[in-house]
mmCIF file of C-alpha atoms and ligand atoms in Angstrom:
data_model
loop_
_atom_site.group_PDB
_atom_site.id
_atom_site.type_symbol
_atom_site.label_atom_id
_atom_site.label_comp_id
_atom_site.label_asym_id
_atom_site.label_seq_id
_atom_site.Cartn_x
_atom_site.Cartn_y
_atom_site.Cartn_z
ATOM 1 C CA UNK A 186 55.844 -37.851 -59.828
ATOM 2 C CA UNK A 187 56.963 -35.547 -57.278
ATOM 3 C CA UNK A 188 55.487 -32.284 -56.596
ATOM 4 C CA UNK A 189 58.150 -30.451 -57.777
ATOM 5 C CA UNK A 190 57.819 -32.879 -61.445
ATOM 6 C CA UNK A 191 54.330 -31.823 -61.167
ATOM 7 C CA UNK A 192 54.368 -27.686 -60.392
ATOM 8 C CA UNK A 193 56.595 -27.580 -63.871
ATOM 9 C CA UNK A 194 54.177 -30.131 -65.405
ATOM 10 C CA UNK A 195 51.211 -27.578 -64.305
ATOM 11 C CA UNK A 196 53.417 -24.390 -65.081
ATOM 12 C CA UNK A 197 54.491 -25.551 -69.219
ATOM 13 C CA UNK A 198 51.090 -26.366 -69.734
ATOM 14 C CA UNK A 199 49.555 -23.349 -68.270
ATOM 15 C CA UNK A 200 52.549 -21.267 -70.334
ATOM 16 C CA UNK A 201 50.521 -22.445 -73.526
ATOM 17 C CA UNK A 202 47.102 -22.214 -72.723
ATOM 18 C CA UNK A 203 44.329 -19.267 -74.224
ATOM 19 C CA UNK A 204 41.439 -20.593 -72.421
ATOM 20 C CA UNK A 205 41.652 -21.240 -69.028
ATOM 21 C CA UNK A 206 38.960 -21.880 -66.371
ATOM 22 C CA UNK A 207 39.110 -22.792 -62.631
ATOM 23 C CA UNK A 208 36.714 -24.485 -59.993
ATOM 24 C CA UNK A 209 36.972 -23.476 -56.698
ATOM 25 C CA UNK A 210 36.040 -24.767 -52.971
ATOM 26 C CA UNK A 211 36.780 -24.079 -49.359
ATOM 27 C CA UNK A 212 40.762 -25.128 -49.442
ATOM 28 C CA UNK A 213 41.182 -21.701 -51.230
ATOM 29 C CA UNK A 214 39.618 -19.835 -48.377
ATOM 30 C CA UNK A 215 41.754 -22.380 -46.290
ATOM 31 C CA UNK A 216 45.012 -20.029 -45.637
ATOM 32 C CA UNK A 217 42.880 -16.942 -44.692
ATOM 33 C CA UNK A 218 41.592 -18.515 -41.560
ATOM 34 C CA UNK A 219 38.292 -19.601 -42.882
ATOM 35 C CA UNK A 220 37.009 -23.445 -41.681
ATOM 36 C CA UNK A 221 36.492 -26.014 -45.054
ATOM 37 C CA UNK A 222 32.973 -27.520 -44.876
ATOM 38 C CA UNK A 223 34.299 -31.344 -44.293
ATOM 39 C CA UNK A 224 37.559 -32.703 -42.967
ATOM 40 C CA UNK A 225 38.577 -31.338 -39.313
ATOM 41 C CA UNK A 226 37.801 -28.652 -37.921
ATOM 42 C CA UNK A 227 35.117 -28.273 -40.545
ATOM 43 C CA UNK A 228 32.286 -28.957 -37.703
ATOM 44 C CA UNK A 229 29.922 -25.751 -36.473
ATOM 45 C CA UNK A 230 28.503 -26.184 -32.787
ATOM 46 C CA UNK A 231 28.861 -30.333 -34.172
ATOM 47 C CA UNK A 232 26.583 -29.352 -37.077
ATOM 48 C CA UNK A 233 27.811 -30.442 -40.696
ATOM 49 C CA UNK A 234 27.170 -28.243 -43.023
ATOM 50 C CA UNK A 235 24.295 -30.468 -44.590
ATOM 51 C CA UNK A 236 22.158 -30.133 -41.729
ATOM 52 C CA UNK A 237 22.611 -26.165 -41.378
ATOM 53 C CA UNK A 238 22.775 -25.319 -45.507
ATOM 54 C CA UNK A 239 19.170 -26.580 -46.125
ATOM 55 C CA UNK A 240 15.559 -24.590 -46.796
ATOM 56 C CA UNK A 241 13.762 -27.390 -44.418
ATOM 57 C CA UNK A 242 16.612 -26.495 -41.580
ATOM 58 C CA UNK A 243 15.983 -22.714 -41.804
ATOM 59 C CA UNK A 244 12.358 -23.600 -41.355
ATOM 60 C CA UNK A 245 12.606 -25.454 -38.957
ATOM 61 C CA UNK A 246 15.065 -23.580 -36.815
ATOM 62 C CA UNK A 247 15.931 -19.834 -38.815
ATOM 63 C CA UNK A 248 17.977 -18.291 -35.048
ATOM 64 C CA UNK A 249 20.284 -21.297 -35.433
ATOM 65 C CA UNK A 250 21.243 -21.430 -39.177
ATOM 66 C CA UNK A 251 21.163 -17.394 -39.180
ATOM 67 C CA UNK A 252 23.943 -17.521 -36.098
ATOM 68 C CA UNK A 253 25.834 -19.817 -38.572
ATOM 69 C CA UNK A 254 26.391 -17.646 -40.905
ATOM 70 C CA UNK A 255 26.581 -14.325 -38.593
ATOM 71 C CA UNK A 256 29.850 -16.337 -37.539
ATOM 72 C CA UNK A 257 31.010 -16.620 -40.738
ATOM 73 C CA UNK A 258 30.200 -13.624 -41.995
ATOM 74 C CA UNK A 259 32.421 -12.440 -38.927
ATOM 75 C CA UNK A 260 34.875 -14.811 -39.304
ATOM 76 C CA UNK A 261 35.586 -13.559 -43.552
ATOM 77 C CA UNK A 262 34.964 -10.036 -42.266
ATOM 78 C CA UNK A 263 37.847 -10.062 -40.545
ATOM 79 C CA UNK A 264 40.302 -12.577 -43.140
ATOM 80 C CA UNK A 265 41.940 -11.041 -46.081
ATOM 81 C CA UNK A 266 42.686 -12.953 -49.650
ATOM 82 C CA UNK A 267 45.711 -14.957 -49.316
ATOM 83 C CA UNK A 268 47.983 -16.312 -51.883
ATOM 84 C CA UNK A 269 45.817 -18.462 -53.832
ATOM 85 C CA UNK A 270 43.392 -15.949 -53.931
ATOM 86 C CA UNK A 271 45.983 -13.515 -55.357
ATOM 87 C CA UNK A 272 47.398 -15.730 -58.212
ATOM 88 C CA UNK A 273 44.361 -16.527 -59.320
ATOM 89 C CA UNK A 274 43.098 -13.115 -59.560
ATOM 90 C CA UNK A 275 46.869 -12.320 -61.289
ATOM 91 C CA UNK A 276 45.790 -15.291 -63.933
ATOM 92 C CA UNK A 277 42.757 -13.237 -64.792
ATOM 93 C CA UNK A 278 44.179 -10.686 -66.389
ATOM 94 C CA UNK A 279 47.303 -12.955 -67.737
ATOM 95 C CA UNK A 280 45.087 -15.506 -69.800
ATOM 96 C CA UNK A 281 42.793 -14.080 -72.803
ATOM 97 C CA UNK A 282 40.309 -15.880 -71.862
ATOM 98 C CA UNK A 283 40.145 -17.026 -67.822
ATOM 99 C CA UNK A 284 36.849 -17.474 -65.915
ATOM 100 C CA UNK A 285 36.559 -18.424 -62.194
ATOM 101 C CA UNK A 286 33.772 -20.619 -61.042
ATOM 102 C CA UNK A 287 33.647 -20.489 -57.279
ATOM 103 C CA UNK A 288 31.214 -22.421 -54.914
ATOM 104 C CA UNK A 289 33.088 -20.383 -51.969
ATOM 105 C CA UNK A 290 30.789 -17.492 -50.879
ATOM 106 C CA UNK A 291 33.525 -15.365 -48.819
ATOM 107 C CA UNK A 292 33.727 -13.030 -51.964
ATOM 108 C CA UNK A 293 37.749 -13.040 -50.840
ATOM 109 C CA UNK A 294 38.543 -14.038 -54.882
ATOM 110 C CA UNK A 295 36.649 -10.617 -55.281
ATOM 111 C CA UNK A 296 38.326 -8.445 -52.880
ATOM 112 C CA UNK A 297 41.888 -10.007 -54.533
ATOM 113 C CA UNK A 298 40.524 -8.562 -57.443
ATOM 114 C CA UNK A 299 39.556 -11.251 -59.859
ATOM 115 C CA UNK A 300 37.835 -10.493 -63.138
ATOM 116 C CA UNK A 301 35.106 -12.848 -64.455
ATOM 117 C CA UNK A 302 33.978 -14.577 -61.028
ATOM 118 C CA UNK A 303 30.875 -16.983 -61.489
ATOM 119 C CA UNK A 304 29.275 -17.682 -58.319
ATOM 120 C CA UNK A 305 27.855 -21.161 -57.608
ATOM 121 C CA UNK A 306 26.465 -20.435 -54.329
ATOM 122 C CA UNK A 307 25.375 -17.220 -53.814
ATOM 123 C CA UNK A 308 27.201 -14.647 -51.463
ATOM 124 C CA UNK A 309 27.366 -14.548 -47.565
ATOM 125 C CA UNK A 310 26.973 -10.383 -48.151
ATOM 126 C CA UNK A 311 23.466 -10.887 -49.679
ATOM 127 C CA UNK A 312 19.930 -10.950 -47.854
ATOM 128 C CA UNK A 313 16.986 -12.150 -50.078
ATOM 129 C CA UNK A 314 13.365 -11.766 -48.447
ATOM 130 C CA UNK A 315 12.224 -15.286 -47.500
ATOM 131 C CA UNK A 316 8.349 -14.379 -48.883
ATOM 132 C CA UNK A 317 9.490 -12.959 -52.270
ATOM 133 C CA UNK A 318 7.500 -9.905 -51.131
ATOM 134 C CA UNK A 319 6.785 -7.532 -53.788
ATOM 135 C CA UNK A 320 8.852 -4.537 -52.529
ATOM 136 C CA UNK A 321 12.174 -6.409 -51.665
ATOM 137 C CA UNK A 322 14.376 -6.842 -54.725
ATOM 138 C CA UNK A 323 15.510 -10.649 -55.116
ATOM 139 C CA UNK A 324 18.553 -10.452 -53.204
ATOM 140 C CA UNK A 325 19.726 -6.923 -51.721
ATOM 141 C CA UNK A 326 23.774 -6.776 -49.612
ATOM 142 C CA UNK A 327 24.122 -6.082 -46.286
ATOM 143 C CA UNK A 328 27.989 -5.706 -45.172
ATOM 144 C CA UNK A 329 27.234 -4.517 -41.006
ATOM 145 C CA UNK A 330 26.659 -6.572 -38.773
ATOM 146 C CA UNK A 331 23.424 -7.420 -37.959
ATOM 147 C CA UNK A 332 21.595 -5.636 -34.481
ATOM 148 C CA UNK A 333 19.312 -8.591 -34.113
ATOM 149 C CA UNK A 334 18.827 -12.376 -35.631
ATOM 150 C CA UNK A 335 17.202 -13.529 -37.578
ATOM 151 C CA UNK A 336 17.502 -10.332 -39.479
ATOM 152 C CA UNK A 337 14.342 -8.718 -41.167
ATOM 153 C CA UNK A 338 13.080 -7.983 -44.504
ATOM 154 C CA UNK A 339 12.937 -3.735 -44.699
ATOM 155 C CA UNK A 340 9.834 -3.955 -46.377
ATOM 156 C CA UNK A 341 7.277 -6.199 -45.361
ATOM 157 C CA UNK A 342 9.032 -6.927 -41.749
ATOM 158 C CA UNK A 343 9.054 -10.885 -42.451
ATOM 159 C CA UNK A 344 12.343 -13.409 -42.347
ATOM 160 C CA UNK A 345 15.417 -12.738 -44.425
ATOM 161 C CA UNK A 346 17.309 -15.533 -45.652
ATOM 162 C CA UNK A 347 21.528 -15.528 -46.536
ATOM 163 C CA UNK A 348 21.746 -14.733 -50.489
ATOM 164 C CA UNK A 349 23.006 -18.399 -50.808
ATOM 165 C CA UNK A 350 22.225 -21.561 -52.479
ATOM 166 C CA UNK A 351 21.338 -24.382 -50.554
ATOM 167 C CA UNK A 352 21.786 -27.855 -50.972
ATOM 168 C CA UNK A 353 17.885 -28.883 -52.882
ATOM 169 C CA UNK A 354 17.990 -25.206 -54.434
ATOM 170 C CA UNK A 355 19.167 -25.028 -57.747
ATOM 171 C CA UNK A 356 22.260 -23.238 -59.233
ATOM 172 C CA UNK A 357 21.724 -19.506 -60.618
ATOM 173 C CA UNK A 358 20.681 -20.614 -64.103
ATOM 174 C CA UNK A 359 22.780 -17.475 -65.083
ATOM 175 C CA UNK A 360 25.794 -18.545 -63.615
ATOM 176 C CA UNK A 361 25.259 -22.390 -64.463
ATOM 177 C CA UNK A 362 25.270 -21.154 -68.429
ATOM 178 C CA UNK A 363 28.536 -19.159 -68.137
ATOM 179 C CA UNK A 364 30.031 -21.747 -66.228
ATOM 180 C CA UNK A 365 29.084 -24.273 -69.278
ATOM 181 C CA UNK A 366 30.108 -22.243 -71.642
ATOM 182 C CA UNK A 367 33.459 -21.936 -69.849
ATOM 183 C CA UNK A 368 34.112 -25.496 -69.830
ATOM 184 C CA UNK A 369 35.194 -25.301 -74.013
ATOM 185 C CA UNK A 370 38.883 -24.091 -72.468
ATOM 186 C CA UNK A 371 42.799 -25.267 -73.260
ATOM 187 C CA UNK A 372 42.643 -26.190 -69.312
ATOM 188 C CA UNK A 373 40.602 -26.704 -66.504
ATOM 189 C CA UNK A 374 41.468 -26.471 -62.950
ATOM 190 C CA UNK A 375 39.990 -27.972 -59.755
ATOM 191 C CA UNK A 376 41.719 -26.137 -56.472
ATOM 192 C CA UNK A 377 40.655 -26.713 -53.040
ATOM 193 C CA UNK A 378 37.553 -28.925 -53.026
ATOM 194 C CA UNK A 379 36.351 -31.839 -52.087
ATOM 195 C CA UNK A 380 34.608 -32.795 -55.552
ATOM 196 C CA UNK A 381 31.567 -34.191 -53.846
ATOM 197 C CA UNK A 382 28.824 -31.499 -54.479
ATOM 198 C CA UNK A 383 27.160 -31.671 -57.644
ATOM 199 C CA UNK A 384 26.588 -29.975 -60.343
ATOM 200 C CA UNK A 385 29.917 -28.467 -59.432
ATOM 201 C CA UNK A 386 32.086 -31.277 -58.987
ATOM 202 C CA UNK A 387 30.803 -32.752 -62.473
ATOM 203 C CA UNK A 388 32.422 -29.555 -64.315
ATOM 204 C CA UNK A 389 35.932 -30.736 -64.452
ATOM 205 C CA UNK A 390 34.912 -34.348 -65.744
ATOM 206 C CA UNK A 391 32.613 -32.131 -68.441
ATOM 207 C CA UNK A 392 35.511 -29.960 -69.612
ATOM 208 C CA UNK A 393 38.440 -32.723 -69.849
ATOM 209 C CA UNK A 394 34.860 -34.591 -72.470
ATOM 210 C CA UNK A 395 35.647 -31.651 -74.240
ATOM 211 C CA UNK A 396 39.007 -31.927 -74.946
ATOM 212 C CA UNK A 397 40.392 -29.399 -71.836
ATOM 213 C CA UNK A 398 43.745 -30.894 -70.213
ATOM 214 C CA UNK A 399 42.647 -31.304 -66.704
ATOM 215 C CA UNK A 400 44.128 -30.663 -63.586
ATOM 216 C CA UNK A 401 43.569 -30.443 -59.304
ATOM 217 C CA UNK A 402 45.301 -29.101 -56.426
ATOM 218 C CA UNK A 403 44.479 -30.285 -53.429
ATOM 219 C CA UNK A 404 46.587 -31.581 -50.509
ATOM 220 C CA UNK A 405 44.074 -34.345 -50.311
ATOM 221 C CA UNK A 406 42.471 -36.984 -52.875
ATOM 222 C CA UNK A 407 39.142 -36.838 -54.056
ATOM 223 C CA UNK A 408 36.973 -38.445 -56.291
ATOM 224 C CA UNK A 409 38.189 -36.503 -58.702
ATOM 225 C CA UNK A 410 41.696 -37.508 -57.897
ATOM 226 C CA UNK A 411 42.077 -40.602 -60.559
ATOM 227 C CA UNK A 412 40.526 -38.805 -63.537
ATOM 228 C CA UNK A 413 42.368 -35.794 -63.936
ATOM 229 C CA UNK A 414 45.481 -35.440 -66.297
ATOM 230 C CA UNK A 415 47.358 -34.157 -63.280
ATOM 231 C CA UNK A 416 46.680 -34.104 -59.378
ATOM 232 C CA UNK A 417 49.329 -31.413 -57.307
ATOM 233 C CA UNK A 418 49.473 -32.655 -53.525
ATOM 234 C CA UNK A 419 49.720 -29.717 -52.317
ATOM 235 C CA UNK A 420 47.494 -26.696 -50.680
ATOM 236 C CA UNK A 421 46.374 -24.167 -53.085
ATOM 237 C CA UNK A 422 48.567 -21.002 -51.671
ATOM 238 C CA UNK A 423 51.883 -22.875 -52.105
ATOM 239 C CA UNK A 424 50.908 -24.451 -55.227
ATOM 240 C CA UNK A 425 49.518 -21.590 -57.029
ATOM 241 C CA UNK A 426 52.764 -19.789 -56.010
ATOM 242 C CA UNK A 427 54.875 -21.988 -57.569
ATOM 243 C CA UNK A 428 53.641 -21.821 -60.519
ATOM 244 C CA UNK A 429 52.834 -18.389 -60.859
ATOM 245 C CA UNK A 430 56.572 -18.053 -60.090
ATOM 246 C CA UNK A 431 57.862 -20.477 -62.779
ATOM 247 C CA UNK A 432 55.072 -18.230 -65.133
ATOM 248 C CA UNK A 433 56.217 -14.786 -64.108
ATOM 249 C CA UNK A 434 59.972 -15.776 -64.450
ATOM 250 C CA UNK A 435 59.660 -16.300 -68.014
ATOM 251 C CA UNK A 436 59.687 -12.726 -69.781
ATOM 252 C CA UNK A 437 58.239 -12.611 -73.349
ATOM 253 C CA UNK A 438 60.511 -11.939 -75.893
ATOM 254 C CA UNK A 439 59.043 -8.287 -76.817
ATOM 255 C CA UNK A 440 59.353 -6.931 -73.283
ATOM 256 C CA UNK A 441 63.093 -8.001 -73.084
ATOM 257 C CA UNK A 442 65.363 -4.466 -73.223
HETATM 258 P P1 OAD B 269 34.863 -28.948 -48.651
HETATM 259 O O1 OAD B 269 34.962 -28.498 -47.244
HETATM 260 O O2 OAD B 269 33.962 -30.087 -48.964
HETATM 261 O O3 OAD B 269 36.296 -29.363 -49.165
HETATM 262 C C1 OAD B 269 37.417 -28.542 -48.986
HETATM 263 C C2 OAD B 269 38.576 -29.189 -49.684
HETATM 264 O O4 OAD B 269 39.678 -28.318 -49.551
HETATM 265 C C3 OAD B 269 39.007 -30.540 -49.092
HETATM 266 O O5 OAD B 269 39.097 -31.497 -50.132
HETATM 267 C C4 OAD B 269 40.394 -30.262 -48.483
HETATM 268 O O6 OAD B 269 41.295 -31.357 -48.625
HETATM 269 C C5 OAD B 269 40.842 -29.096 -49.326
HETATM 270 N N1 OAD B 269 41.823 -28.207 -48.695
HETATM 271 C C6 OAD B 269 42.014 -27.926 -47.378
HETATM 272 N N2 OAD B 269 43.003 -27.020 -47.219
HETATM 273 C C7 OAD B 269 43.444 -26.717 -48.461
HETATM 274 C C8 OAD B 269 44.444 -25.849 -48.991
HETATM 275 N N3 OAD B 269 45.201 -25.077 -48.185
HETATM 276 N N4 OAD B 269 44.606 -25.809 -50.322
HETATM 277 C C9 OAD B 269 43.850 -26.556 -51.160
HETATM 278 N N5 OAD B 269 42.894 -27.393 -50.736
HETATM 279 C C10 OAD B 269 42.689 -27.471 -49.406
HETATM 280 O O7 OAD B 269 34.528 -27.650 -49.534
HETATM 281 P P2 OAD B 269 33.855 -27.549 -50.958
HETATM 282 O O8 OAD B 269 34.324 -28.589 -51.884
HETATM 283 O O9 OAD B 269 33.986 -26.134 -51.376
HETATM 284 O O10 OAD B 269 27.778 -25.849 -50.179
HETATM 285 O O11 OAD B 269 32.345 -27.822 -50.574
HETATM 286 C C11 OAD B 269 31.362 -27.725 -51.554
HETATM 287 C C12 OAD B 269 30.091 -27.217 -50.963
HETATM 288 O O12 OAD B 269 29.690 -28.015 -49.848
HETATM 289 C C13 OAD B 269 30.172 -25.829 -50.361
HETATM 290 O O13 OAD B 269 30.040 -24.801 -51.307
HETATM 291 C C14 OAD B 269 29.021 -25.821 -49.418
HETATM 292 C C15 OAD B 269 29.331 -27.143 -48.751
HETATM 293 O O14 OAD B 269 28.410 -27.670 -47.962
HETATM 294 C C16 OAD B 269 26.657 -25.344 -49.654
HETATM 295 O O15 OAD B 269 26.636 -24.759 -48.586
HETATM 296 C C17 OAD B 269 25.446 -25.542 -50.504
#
């Protein structure tokens, strides 16, 4: 099938679907400048983001894993939403039903505007206190950047940690349940990740069980490649425009003049 054969494909389907849900990774982020986690250029100081995302490596080392993500939070200061971001934030108002499950911690699907955003991961904006102390609320946003690292907790004066989830930490149960629930949808989208990090990359898999029509974008294969109904070679801003064009050029019958 070309890409063309399947942008239409993605595009009818889409035209009759109520319930819609999409998974998210770093290829979203891609376009606005911000490094993927694996593939080139995905390497920090030749850490992989394994050995830097981790509770024993911010014990072990909290200056180095805090400079990670001071660079990142630079880096996503200074991007803006691009394309993909902004179709997919268009789709959640077009769909009655549309929820965005995100492992991407940016918050760029937020500032394009998107309505019903589960996080996965936590947000790079967020500071939690790293001894629970009884003062600190559990997570508390910081946007400036930070006068000295590792940053402090305001109240007891002990290490803050990023407002993320690490790999061994376990997935908001909040936002695990909403995701679930989301997965009972007409169709379920994978765009812009790798499909390797669990429990995320067992959603779409869950939702095509359930009867969802399944689909991926993604200029790459994955492992989720093979078992979707339909995989779009292609990156995400291109894609989604495509199809948001093919969408948009259709005008319903009652707004015609
Ligand atoms: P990855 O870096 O593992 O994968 C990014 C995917 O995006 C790859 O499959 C690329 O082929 C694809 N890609 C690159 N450019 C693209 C584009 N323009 N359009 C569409 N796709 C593109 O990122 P994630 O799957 O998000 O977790 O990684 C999952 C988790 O692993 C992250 O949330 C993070 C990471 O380590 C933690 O930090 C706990």
């Amino acid at each position: 099938m070309t890409t063309d054969d399947a942008i239409r494909q993605l595009a009818a389907t889409l035209r009759g679907a109520k319930r819609v849900t999409v998974v998210t990774g770093a290829g979203v982020s891609a376009a606005s400048g911000i490094p993927t986690f694996r593939g080139s250029g995905g390497l920090w100081r030749n850490f992989r983001a394994e050995e830097l995302a981790t509770p024993e490596a911010f014990a072990r080392d909290p200056k180095t894993v805090w400079e990670w993500y001071a660079w990142r939070r630079d880096l996503v200061a200074k991007a803006r939403p691009n394309r993909a971001h902004e179709v997919l934030a268009a789709w959640s108002r077009r769909f009655p039903r549309f929820t965005l499950i995100t492992q991407n911690v940016d918050g760029l699907h937020e500032r394009a505007g998107t309505e019903n955003v589960v996080r996965f991961h936590g947000s790079l904006w967020d500071l939690a206190c790293v001894s629970r102390c009884a003062g600190a609320p559990a997570a508390w946003r910081h946007d400036d950047p930070f006068e000295e690292l590792p940053p402090r907790c305001p109240i007891c004066g002990g290490l803050a940690r990023p407002g993320v989830i690490w790999f061994g930490e376990a997935i908001p149960p909040e936002a695990f349940s909403r995701a679930r629930e989301a997965l009972d949808c007409d169709v379920c989208l994978a765009v812009g990740t790798s499909a390797v990090v669990y429990p995320t990359a067992g959603l779409i898999a869950e939702a095509g069980e359930r009867g969802a029509w399944t689909a991926e974008i993604n200029p790459k294969a994955t492992p989720a490649s093979a078992a979707v109904d339909l995989a779009v070679a292609w990156p995400a801003e291109q894609a989604l425009d495509a199809v948001e064009r093919l969408l948009a050029g259709e005008t319903p019958a009652a707004d015609r003049v």
